[in-house]
Coordinates of C-alpha atoms in Angstrom, one line a residue:
M1 CA 120.5 94.8 110.2
T2 CA 121.7 98.3 109.1
T3 CA 120.4 101.5 110.6
A4 CA 118.5 102.2 107.3
E5 CA 116.9 98.7 107.4
R6 CA 115.9 99.1 111.0
T7 CA 114.4 102.5 110.3
E8 CA 112.4 101.1 107.4
F9 CA 111.3 98.1 109.5
L10 CA 110.1 100.3 112.3
A11 CA 108.7 103.3 110.5
G12 CA 108.2 102.3 106.8
G13 CA 104.6 102.4 105.7
L14 CA 103.3 104.4 108.7
R15 CA 100.7 107.0 107.7
P16 CA 99.1 109.7 109.9
H17 CA 95.6 109.1 111.2
A18 CA 93.3 111.2 113.4
C19 CA 90.9 109.2 115.6
A20 CA 87.3 109.8 114.4
S21 CA 86.1 109.8 118.0
C22 CA 88.5 112.3 119.6
G23 CA 91.0 113.6 117.0
T24 CA 94.0 112.2 118.7
R25 CA 96.7 111.7 116.0
V26 CA 98.7 108.5 115.6
L27 CA 100.8 106.8 112.9
V28 CA 99.3 103.6 111.5
K29 CA 100.5 100.7 109.3
K30 CA 98.3 97.8 108.3
N31 CA 100.7 94.9 108.1
S32 CA 97.9 92.4 107.4
V33 CA 94.2 92.2 107.8
K34 CA 94.6 91.2 111.5
H35 CA 97.9 93.1 112.3
T36 CA 98.0 96.9 112.8
S37 CA 101.0 98.9 114.0
I38 CA 100.1 102.0 115.8
Q39 CA 102.7 104.7 117.0
W40 CA 101.4 107.4 119.2
T41 CA 102.7 110.8 118.2
T42 CA 101.5 112.4 121.5
D43 CA 101.1 111.2 125.0
A44 CA 98.4 108.6 125.1
G45 CA 96.8 110.7 127.8
S46 CA 95.5 112.9 125.0
C47 CA 93.0 110.1 124.3
P48 CA 89.9 110.5 126.4
V49 CA 89.6 106.8 126.9
F50 CA 93.1 106.5 128.2
A51 CA 92.6 109.6 130.3
Q52 CA 89.5 108.0 131.9
E53 CA 91.5 104.9 132.6
V54 CA 94.2 106.9 134.4
A55 CA 91.5 108.9 136.3
E56 CA 90.2 105.5 137.6
G57 CA 93.7 104.5 138.7
H58 CA 94.4 101.9 136.0
N59 CA 97.7 101.4 134.4
T60 CA 97.4 102.3 130.7
A61 CA 100.5 100.2 129.9
L62 CA 98.3 97.2 130.3
L63 CA 95.8 98.3 127.7
D64 CA 96.2 97.1 124.1
T65 CA 95.0 100.4 122.7
C66 CA 91.9 102.5 122.6
P67 CA 88.9 100.6 121.2
K68 CA 87.5 103.8 119.7
L69 CA 90.9 104.3 117.9
V70 CA 90.7 100.7 116.6
D71 CA 87.2 101.3 115.3
S72 CA 88.4 104.5 113.6
I73 CA 91.3 102.7 111.9
D74 CA 89.0 99.9 110.8
A75 CA 86.6 102.4 109.2
A76 CA 89.6 104.1 107.5
V77 CA 90.7 100.7 106.1
R78 CA 87.1 100.1 104.8
D79 CA 87.1 103.5 103.2
G80 CA 90.4 102.8 101.4
E81 CA 92.5 105.2 103.5
F82 CA 95.0 102.4 104.4
G83 CA 95.9 99.5 102.2
V84 CA 96.9 96.2 103.9
L85 CA 100.6 95.6 103.0
D86 CA 100.3 91.8 102.5
A87 CA 97.0 92.0 100.7
G88 CA 98.6 91.2 97.3

């Protein structure tokens, strides 16, 4: 795999999204109806849900992602902000 192919595989199709709950900004790609790629553009500690987990002594590396962020992305998909790449 060339560098250009690797870059496209990792970053192609990513679009900015601000969480409707807290405004934390991430990059999102909907690979399929069930598969969403999320890249945090800031420290995940900027998310209040993750910050609460840290305050309670939990390891955020064990969390899938923020459920409020997932809800926000799902709403954006329903609103047509993100298309699903394999929907064709």
